[in-house]
Amino acid sequence: MSRVLSRRIFLGSALSAVAGAAWAGAPAVSLRPHPRPEGLHRRSAPGAEALIEAARLDGEVTFSVMDVKTGLVLEGRGETGGVPPASVTKAVTALYALNILGVEYRFATRLIATGPVENGVLKGDLILAGGGDPTLDTDALAQMAADLKDKGVREVQGAFRVWGGALPFERVIDPSQPEHVGYNPSVSGLNLNFNRVHFEWKRGGSGYNVSMDARSERYRPAVTIARMAIAGRKAPIYTYKDAGDHDAWTVAKAALGNAGARWLPVRKPEAYAAEVFAVFARSQGIVLTPGAALRDAPEGEAIVVHRSAPLRDVLRDMLKYSNNLTAELVGLTATAARLGRVASLAASAQEMSRWARTELGMQGAGLVDHSGLGEQSRLSAGALAKALVRVHGDGQLKPILKDIALRDDNGGIDRAHPVKVTAKTGTLYFVSSLAGYMTAPDGTELAFAIFCADTARRQQIDSRAAGRPAGAASWNRRAKQLQQQLIERWATIYGA
């Protein structure tokens, strides 16, 4: 299997001479007192401590900035202390998956026949077998049903069964999150539509019309695996109950208004995919008889195979949209390939942490998941910046990171800003992180990581309460402003 991130880079041959260099303290004034180029908003570079004090952020602010060519640490503050990285974790996950799986890896979802097909009749069971594909959607299942018919199958004599055991099942990514948030779904080897169901409501003459469907660009098949009831209350807005054969939701009538929609998490992903596929098989004239889900890996012939886009493209979208389920499935798949099996999401995160410490030199890395959703994860700014320098030469991570637009003095996007940033953001309530690469006006390229976290205020949050905690929005806004100010400072000091 190819390794897109070379061992030379991971072991840091050229950088090993500077990897142990002492961390430089943040100078109070510019080290290179040249005027800033036209277009930068200030003519001098304020000290980092002054910027941090002005931001009025309780908690910790840590950062590290390094020259990508020399590996020299230019500035740092608390850079060896571990803080919650939030979704910046996904950058580490991307590196892990690229190294273990390779850029061209494709996830496969299969339709497996346990018997022969004779005269259009499958004399055996039909199994929908997941391969951990995070991008499998309703359109793909519709195409698989059409492909099944094209293979000459008109009837299935046995049962229709599903298998999601390629990866361990996790009821949620992070149990501390509210039950109803779509970014915290279940995890399985068989997933559909990021394990979310589309809930829509509209006021009618005698009440509300509600629907639950597996919506995609082309189709909207209704599902019964997730069901919604309207309750005559004001709070809580949503409740959830495992009703055995379906997810039972209720919603507060007072919260609905005239019409609306939202995505809710799916807690029975294998049954969800099975129900939707059966709808499309029936539309092709193939009626399926449901059977029990498989526990062991299926045996038989794969008569239809759906493959995802290459891993590079999957990771680019993961980093752009910060999709948590994609990160978990990619990380779990990499661990399964690395070890031969994976016991749980937590165990996989521990293995990725070991890999990061060993291969990237990320001392102190301790991750509880692959997405950054769990606030117990810890990374240090110095370790992450060092890793970004180490992998820069292979050119795999930077092209799939997101371009981060800097803002003008009025808060609007400044598309003409002379400093260019390609990075990964991370946001939780009272946690804001940014890490990646910045290019100064003279072309100087730096790797950086900035972590802001007020863990004390996070611990006071009631996860059952609806809405954003008081003060979280303004805290996050000030954190993002500080991140830009630090980046502009570094561009002034280290890039003409």
Coordinates of C-alpha atoms in Angstrom, one line a residue:
M1 CA 0.0 0.0 0.0
S2 CA 1.4 3.4 -0.9
R3 CA 2.5 5.9 1.7
V4 CA 1.8 9.4 0.4
L5 CA 3.6 11.0 3.3
S6 CA 7.2 9.8 3.1
R7 CA 8.9 8.3 6.1
R8 CA 11.7 10.8 5.4
I9 CA 9.3 13.6 6.2
F10 CA 7.7 11.9 9.2
L11 CA 11.1 11.2 10.8
G12 CA 12.1 14.7 10.0
S13 CA 15.6 14.1 8.6
A14 CA 16.4 17.7 7.7
L15 CA 14.4 19.1 10.5
S16 CA 15.8 17.0 13.2
A17 CA 18.7 19.4 13.6
V18 CA 16.3 22.2 14.5
A19 CA 13.5 20.2 16.2
G20 CA 15.1 20.6 19.5
A21 CA 15.6 24.4 19.2
A22 CA 14.5 26.4 22.2
W23 CA 11.1 27.9 21.9
A24 CA 11.4 31.7 21.2
G25 CA 9.4 34.0 23.4
A26 CA 7.0 36.4 21.8
P27 CA 8.9 39.8 21.5
A28 CA 7.1 42.9 22.7
V29 CA 8.1 44.8 19.6
S30 CA 8.8 44.0 16.0
L31 CA 12.1 42.2 15.3
R32 CA 12.2 43.6 11.8
P33 CA 11.0 47.2 12.0
H34 CA 10.1 47.7 8.4
P35 CA 6.9 49.5 7.3
R36 CA 4.0 47.1 6.5
P37 CA 3.1 46.9 2.8
E38 CA 0.2 48.8 1.4
G39 CA -3.1 47.1 2.3
L40 CA -2.2 45.9 5.8
H41 CA -4.3 47.7 8.4
R42 CA -1.7 49.0 10.8
R43 CA 1.8 50.4 10.3
S44 CA 3.4 48.7 13.3
A45 CA 3.1 45.3 14.9
P46 CA 1.7 45.3 18.4
G47 CA 3.2 42.9 20.9
A48 CA 1.4 39.5 21.2
E49 CA 0.7 40.0 24.9
A50 CA -0.9 43.4 24.3
L51 CA -3.2 41.8 21.7
I52 CA -4.1 39.0 24.0
E53 CA -4.9 41.4 26.9
A54 CA -7.0 43.6 24.6
A55 CA -9.0 40.5 23.5
R56 CA -10.3 40.0 27.0
L57 CA -10.4 36.2 26.7
D58 CA -10.6 34.3 30.0
G59 CA -8.9 31.0 30.0
E60 CA -5.8 30.0 27.9
V61 CA -4.3 31.5 24.7
T62 CA -1.5 29.5 23.3
F63 CA 0.3 29.7 20.0
S64 CA 3.3 28.7 18.0
V65 CA 4.6 30.0 14.6
M66 CA 7.4 28.4 12.7
D67 CA 9.3 29.0 9.4
V68 CA 8.4 26.1 7.1
K69 CA 11.8 26.1 5.3
T70 CA 14.1 26.1 8.3
G71 CA 11.9 24.7 11.1
L72 CA 12.8 27.7 13.2
V73 CA 10.4 28.5 16.0
L74 CA 9.7 32.2 15.6
E75 CA 7.3 32.9 18.4
G76 CA 5.5 30.9 21.0
R77 CA 3.3 31.3 24.0
G78 CA 2.3 28.4 26.3
E79 CA 3.0 26.2 23.3
T80 CA 3.7 23.0 25.1
G81 CA 0.5 23.0 27.2
G82 CA -2.3 20.8 26.0
V83 CA -5.7 22.4 25.3
P84 CA -8.9 21.2 23.5
P85 CA -8.2 21.5 19.8
A86 CA -11.8 21.2 18.6
S87 CA -12.1 20.5 14.9
V88 CA -8.4 21.3 14.2
T89 CA -8.1 17.6 15.2
K90 CA -9.4 16.8 11.7
A91 CA -6.1 18.0 10.2
V92 CA -4.3 15.3 12.3
T93 CA -7.0 12.8 11.2
A94 CA -6.4 13.7 7.5
L95 CA -2.6 13.2 7.9
Y96 CA -3.2 9.9 9.7
A97 CA -5.6 8.6 6.9
L98 CA -3.3 9.8 4.1
N99 CA -0.4 8.0 5.6
I100 CA -2.2 4.7 6.3
L101 CA -4.6 4.5 3.5
G102 CA -3.1 6.6 0.7
V103 CA -4.6 9.4 -1.4
E104 CA -6.4 7.1 -3.9
Y105 CA -8.1 4.9 -1.3
R106 CA -11.9 4.4 -2.0
F107 CA -14.5 3.2 0.4
A108 CA -16.6 0.3 -1.0
T109 CA -20.3 -0.5 -0.3
R110 CA -21.3 -3.9 -1.7
L111 CA -24.4 -5.9 -2.5
I112 CA -23.4 -9.5 -1.8
A113 CA -25.3 -12.6 -3.0
T114 CA -25.0 -15.7 -0.9
G115 CA -26.2 -17.9 -3.7
P116 CA -26.3 -18.1 -7.5
V117 CA -28.5 -16.0 -9.8
E118 CA -30.5 -18.3 -12.1
N119 CA -33.1 -17.0 -14.5
G120 CA -33.2 -13.7 -12.7
V121 CA -33.8 -15.3 -9.3
L122 CA -31.1 -14.9 -6.6
K123 CA -31.2 -18.2 -4.8
G124 CA -29.9 -17.0 -1.5
D125 CA -29.8 -13.9 0.6
L126 CA -28.9 -10.4 -0.6
I127 CA -26.7 -8.4 1.8
L128 CA -26.0 -4.7 1.8
A129 CA -22.5 -4.6 3.3
G130 CA -21.0 -1.3 4.4
G131 CA -17.4 -0.5 4.1
G132 CA -17.3 2.6 6.3
D133 CA -18.1 5.0 3.4
P134 CA -18.8 8.4 5.0
T135 CA -20.2 9.8 1.8
L136 CA -22.8 7.1 1.0
D137 CA -26.1 8.9 0.2
T138 CA -29.6 8.2 -1.0
D139 CA -28.6 8.8 -4.6
A140 CA -25.9 6.1 -4.4
L141 CA -28.4 3.6 -3.0
A142 CA -30.8 4.4 -5.8
Q143 CA -28.0 3.7 -8.3
M144 CA -27.0 0.4 -6.6
A145 CA -30.6 -0.8 -6.9
A146 CA -30.6 0.1 -10.6
D147 CA -27.3 -1.7 -11.0
L148 CA -28.8 -4.8 -9.3
K149 CA -31.5 -4.9 -11.9
D150 CA -29.0 -4.4 -14.7
K151 CA -27.2 -7.5 -13.4
G152 CA -30.3 -9.5 -14.2
V153 CA -31.7 -9.8 -10.7
R154 CA -35.5 -9.7 -10.7
E155 CA -36.2 -11.6 -7.5
V156 CA -34.5 -12.5 -4.2
Q157 CA -35.5 -15.9 -2.9
G158 CA -33.8 -15.4 0.5
A159 CA -33.8 -12.5 2.9
F160 CA -32.5 -9.0 2.6
R161 CA -29.9 -8.4 5.3
V162 CA -27.4 -5.7 6.2
W163 CA -23.9 -5.7 7.7
G164 CA -22.2 -2.7 9.3
G165 CA -19.5 -4.6 11.2
A166 CA -16.6 -3.4 9.2
L167 CA -16.3 -0.7 11.9
P168 CA -17.5 -0.7 15.5
F169 CA -20.9 0.8 16.3
E170 CA -21.0 3.9 18.5
R171 CA -24.3 5.3 19.5
V172 CA -22.9 8.8 19.5
I173 CA -19.6 10.4 18.8
D174 CA -19.6 12.4 22.1
P175 CA -22.1 11.6 24.8
S176 CA -21.9 15.1 26.4
Q177 CA -23.6 16.7 23.4
P178 CA -27.4 17.4 23.2
E179 CA -29.3 14.4 21.9
H180 CA -30.9 16.2 18.9
V181 CA -27.9 17.7 17.2
G182 CA -27.2 16.4 13.7
Y183 CA -23.4 16.8 14.1
N184 CA -23.3 14.0 16.7
P185 CA -24.9 11.0 15.0
S186 CA -24.3 7.3 15.5
V187 CA -21.2 5.6 13.9
S188 CA -21.3 2.3 12.0
G189 CA -19.6 0.5 9.2
L190 CA -22.8 1.2 7.2
N191 CA -23.8 4.9 7.1
L192 CA -26.2 6.9 5.0
N193 CA -26.6 10.7 4.5
F194 CA -24.1 11.3 7.4
N195 CA -26.5 9.4 9.5
R196 CA -29.0 12.2 9.5
V197 CA -32.8 12.2 8.7
H198 CA -34.6 15.2 7.4
F199 CA -37.4 16.4 9.6
E200 CA -39.8 18.9 8.0
W201 CA -43.0 20.5 9.2
K202 CA -45.7 22.8 7.9
R203 CA -48.8 24.2 9.6
G204 CA -52.0 22.9 8.1
G205 CA -55.7 23.5 8.6
S206 CA -56.0 21.3 11.7
G207 CA -52.5 21.2 12.9
Y208 CA -49.1 20.3 11.4
N209 CA -48.0 18.1 8.6
V210 CA -44.7 16.5 9.4
S211 CA -42.4 14.3 7.4
M212 CA -39.2 12.3 8.0
D213 CA -37.2 11.4 4.9
A214 CA -33.8 10.4 3.5
R215 CA -33.5 13.5 1.4
S216 CA -30.8 13.8 -1.3
E217 CA -30.4 15.9 -4.4
R218 CA -32.6 13.7 -6.5
Y219 CA -34.9 11.8 -4.1
R220 CA -36.9 12.2 -0.9
P221 CA -37.9 8.7 0.2
A222 CA -40.0 8.7 3.4
V223 CA -38.7 6.6 6.2
T224 CA -40.3 4.9 9.3
I225 CA -37.0 4.1 11.0
A226 CA -37.2 7.7 12.5
R227 CA -40.6 9.0 13.6
M228 CA -41.8 12.3 15.0
A229 CA -44.7 13.3 17.3
I230 CA -45.7 16.8 18.2
A231 CA -46.1 17.4 21.9
G232 CA -48.1 20.2 23.5
R233 CA -45.3 21.7 25.5
K234 CA -42.8 24.6 25.4
A235 CA -39.7 22.8 26.5
P236 CA -37.6 20.8 25.9
I237 CA -37.7 21.4 22.2
Y238 CA -36.8 17.7 21.4
T239 CA -36.9 14.4 23.2
Y240 CA -35.6 11.1 22.0
K241 CA -36.4 7.5 22.9
D242 CA -35.1 4.2 21.5
A243 CA -38.4 2.5 20.5
G244 CA -36.7 -0.7 19.5
D245 CA -37.4 -0.8 15.8
H246 CA -37.3 2.9 15.3
D247 CA -36.0 6.3 16.7
A248 CA -39.0 7.9 18.5
W249 CA -38.7 11.7 18.6
T250 CA -41.0 14.4 19.9
V251 CA -40.9 18.1 19.3
A252 CA -42.4 21.0 21.3
K253 CA -45.4 22.5 19.4
A254 CA -44.6 25.9 20.8
A255 CA -41.2 25.9 19.0
L256 CA -42.4 25.1 15.5
G257 CA -43.9 28.3 14.0
N258 CA -45.5 28.0 10.6
A259 CA -43.0 25.9 8.8
G260 CA -39.4 24.7 8.9
A261 CA -36.9 21.8 8.6
R262 CA -33.8 20.4 10.2
W263 CA -31.6 17.4 10.1
L264 CA -31.8 15.1 13.1
P265 CA -29.3 12.3 14.0
V266 CA -30.0 8.7 13.2
R267 CA -29.3 6.1 15.9
K268 CA -30.0 3.0 13.8
P269 CA -27.8 3.6 10.8
E270 CA -27.9 0.1 9.4
A271 CA -31.7 -0.2 9.5
Y272 CA -31.9 3.3 8.0
A273 CA -29.8 2.3 5.0
A274 CA -31.7 -1.0 4.6
E275 CA -35.1 0.7 4.6
V276 CA -34.0 3.3 2.0
F277 CA -32.4 0.7 -0.3
A278 CA -35.5 -1.5 -0.1
V279 CA -37.6 1.4 -1.4
F280 CA -35.4 1.7 -4.5
A281 CA -35.2 -2.0 -5.1
R282 CA -39.0 -2.1 -5.1
S283 CA -39.0 0.7 -7.6
Q284 CA -36.9 -1.6 -9.8
G285 CA -39.5 -4.4 -9.4
I286 CA -37.4 -6.3 -6.8
V287 CA -39.3 -6.9 -3.6
L288 CA -37.1 -7.7 -0.6
T289 CA -38.0 -9.7 2.5
P290 CA -36.3 -8.2 5.5
G291 CA -34.0 -10.4 7.5
A292 CA -31.9 -10.0 10.7
A293 CA -28.8 -7.9 10.5
L294 CA -25.6 -9.9 10.2
R295 CA -23.1 -9.9 13.1
D296 CA -20.2 -11.6 11.2
A297 CA -18.7 -10.6 7.9
P298 CA -20.7 -11.9 5.0
E299 CA -19.6 -14.5 2.6
G300 CA -20.6 -14.6 -1.0
E301 CA -20.1 -12.8 -4.4
A302 CA -20.3 -9.0 -4.6
I303 CA -22.5 -8.5 -7.6
V304 CA -22.8 -4.7 -7.2
V305 CA -20.0 -2.4 -5.7
H306 CA -20.4 1.3 -5.1
R307 CA -17.1 3.1 -4.6
S308 CA -16.5 6.5 -3.0
A309 CA -14.5 9.3 -4.5
P310 CA -10.7 9.1 -3.7
L311 CA -9.7 9.7 -0.1
R312 CA -8.1 13.0 -1.1
D313 CA -11.4 14.4 -2.2
V314 CA -13.3 13.0 0.8
L315 CA -10.8 14.6 3.1
R316 CA -11.0 18.0 1.3
D317 CA -14.7 18.1 1.9
M318 CA -14.2 16.9 5.5
L319 CA -11.9 19.8 6.2
K320 CA -14.0 22.3 4.3
Y321 CA -17.3 21.5 5.9
S322 CA -15.8 20.1 9.2
N323 CA -18.0 17.0 9.1
N324 CA -17.6 15.0 12.3
L325 CA -18.9 11.7 11.0
T326 CA -16.5 11.7 8.1
A327 CA -13.6 12.3 10.4
E328 CA -14.6 9.4 12.7
L329 CA -15.1 7.0 9.8
V330 CA -11.9 8.0 8.1
G331 CA -9.9 7.6 11.4
L332 CA -11.5 4.3 12.3
T333 CA -10.8 2.9 8.8
A334 CA -7.2 3.9 9.0
T335 CA -6.8 2.3 12.4
A336 CA -8.5 -0.9 11.2
A337 CA -6.0 -1.0 8.2
R338 CA -3.1 -0.3 10.6
L339 CA -3.9 -2.8 13.2
G340 CA -6.1 -5.3 11.4
R341 CA -9.0 -4.5 13.6
V342 CA -10.4 -1.7 15.7
A343 CA -12.3 -2.2 19.0
S344 CA -13.9 1.2 19.5
L345 CA -13.8 4.9 18.6
A346 CA -11.9 5.7 21.8
A347 CA -9.3 3.0 21.1
S348 CA -8.9 4.2 17.5
A349 CA -8.3 7.8 18.8
Q350 CA -5.6 6.5 21.2
E351 CA -3.9 4.7 18.3
M352 CA -4.0 7.9 16.2
S353 CA -2.5 9.8 19.2
R354 CA 0.3 7.2 19.4
W355 CA 0.9 7.6 15.7
A356 CA 1.0 11.4 15.9
R357 CA 3.5 11.3 18.8
T358 CA 5.7 8.7 17.0
E359 CA 5.5 9.8 13.4
L360 CA 4.9 13.5 13.7
G361 CA 6.7 14.2 16.9
M362 CA 3.5 15.6 18.5
Q363 CA 4.5 15.2 22.1
G364 CA 1.6 15.2 24.5
A365 CA -1.0 14.5 21.9
G366 CA -4.0 12.9 23.6
L367 CA -7.1 12.6 21.5
V368 CA -10.5 11.0 22.4
D369 CA -11.9 11.0 18.9
H370 CA -11.0 11.8 15.3
S371 CA -13.3 14.9 14.9
G372 CA -12.4 17.1 17.9
L373 CA -16.0 17.0 19.2
G374 CA -14.9 15.6 22.5
E375 CA -13.6 18.4 24.8
Q376 CA -11.3 15.9 26.6
S377 CA -8.9 15.9 23.7
R378 CA -5.6 17.7 24.1
L379 CA -3.0 19.0 21.7
S380 CA -0.4 21.6 22.1
A381 CA 0.1 24.5 19.7
G382 CA 3.9 23.8 19.6
A383 CA 3.5 20.2 18.7
L384 CA 0.9 20.9 16.0
A385 CA 3.0 23.7 14.4
K386 CA 6.0 21.4 14.4
A387 CA 3.9 18.6 12.7
L388 CA 2.7 21.1 10.0
V389 CA 6.3 22.0 9.2
R390 CA 7.3 18.3 9.0
V391 CA 4.6 17.4 6.5
H392 CA 4.9 20.6 4.4
G393 CA 7.4 19.1 2.0
D394 CA 5.1 16.3 0.9
G395 CA 2.5 18.8 -0.3
Q396 CA -0.5 16.6 0.7
L397 CA -2.2 18.5 3.5
K398 CA -2.0 22.2 2.4
P399 CA -3.9 21.7 -0.9
I400 CA -6.9 20.2 0.9
L401 CA -7.0 22.7 3.7
K402 CA -9.5 25.6 3.4
D403 CA -8.7 29.1 2.3
I404 CA -9.4 31.3 5.3
A405 CA -10.6 34.8 4.4
L406 CA -9.2 37.6 6.6
R407 CA -11.4 40.6 7.4
D408 CA -11.3 44.3 7.2
D409 CA -11.7 46.8 10.0
N410 CA -15.5 46.7 9.5
G411 CA -15.7 42.9 9.9
G412 CA -16.3 42.3 6.2
I413 CA -14.3 39.8 4.1
D414 CA -11.2 41.5 2.6
R415 CA -10.5 39.5 -0.6
A416 CA -7.6 41.8 -1.4
H417 CA -5.9 41.2 1.9
P418 CA -2.1 40.7 1.3
V419 CA -1.8 37.9 3.8
K420 CA -3.1 34.5 2.6
V421 CA -4.1 31.8 5.1
T422 CA -4.9 28.1 4.4
A423 CA -5.9 26.4 7.6
K424 CA -8.4 24.4 9.7
T425 CA -10.7 26.1 12.1
G426 CA -12.1 24.6 15.3
T427 CA -15.0 25.8 17.3
L428 CA -16.7 24.6 20.5
Y429 CA -18.5 26.9 23.0
F430 CA -15.6 28.9 24.6
V431 CA -13.0 27.1 22.4
S432 CA -11.6 28.5 19.2
S433 CA -8.6 27.2 17.3
L434 CA -6.9 27.8 14.0
A435 CA -3.9 26.0 12.5
G436 CA -2.3 25.8 9.1
Y437 CA -0.2 27.9 6.9
M438 CA 0.1 31.6 6.2
T439 CA 1.9 33.4 3.4
A440 CA 3.2 36.9 4.0
P441 CA 3.2 39.5 1.3
D442 CA 6.8 38.8 0.4
G443 CA 6.1 35.1 -0.1
T444 CA 7.5 34.0 3.3
E445 CA 5.5 30.9 4.4
L446 CA 4.9 30.1 8.0
A447 CA 3.2 27.2 9.8
F448 CA 1.2 28.2 12.9
A449 CA -1.3 27.0 15.5
I450 CA -3.4 29.2 17.8
F451 CA -5.6 27.7 20.5
C452 CA -8.0 29.7 22.7
A453 CA -9.9 27.9 25.4
D454 CA -11.8 28.7 28.5
T455 CA -12.4 25.2 29.9
A456 CA -13.8 26.5 33.2
R457 CA -16.7 28.2 31.4
R458 CA -17.2 25.1 29.3
Q459 CA -17.6 23.0 32.4
Q460 CA -20.5 25.2 33.5
I461 CA -22.5 24.6 30.3
D462 CA -25.8 22.6 30.7
S463 CA -25.8 20.3 27.7
R464 CA -29.5 19.8 28.1
A465 CA -30.3 23.5 27.7
A466 CA -31.4 24.8 24.3
G467 CA -29.5 27.5 22.5
R468 CA -26.0 29.0 22.8
P469 CA -24.7 29.7 26.3
A470 CA -24.6 33.3 27.5
G471 CA -21.4 35.0 26.4
A472 CA -20.3 32.3 24.0
A473 CA -20.9 34.2 20.8
S474 CA -19.0 37.3 21.9
W475 CA -16.1 35.2 23.3
N476 CA -15.8 33.3 20.0
R477 CA -15.9 36.6 18.0
R478 CA -13.1 38.1 20.1
A479 CA -11.1 34.9 19.7
K480 CA -11.3 35.0 15.9
Q481 CA -10.3 38.6 15.9
L482 CA -7.3 37.8 18.0
Q483 CA -6.3 35.0 15.7
Q484 CA -6.3 37.4 12.7
Q485 CA -4.4 40.1 14.7
L486 CA -1.7 37.5 15.5
I487 CA -1.4 36.4 11.9
E488 CA -1.1 40.0 10.8
R489 CA 1.6 40.6 13.4
W490 CA 3.6 37.7 12.1
A491 CA 3.2 38.9 8.5
T492 CA 4.6 42.3 9.5
I493 CA 7.5 40.9 11.5
Y494 CA 8.6 38.0 9.4
G495 CA 7.4 39.0 5.9
A496 CA 8.3 42.3 4.2

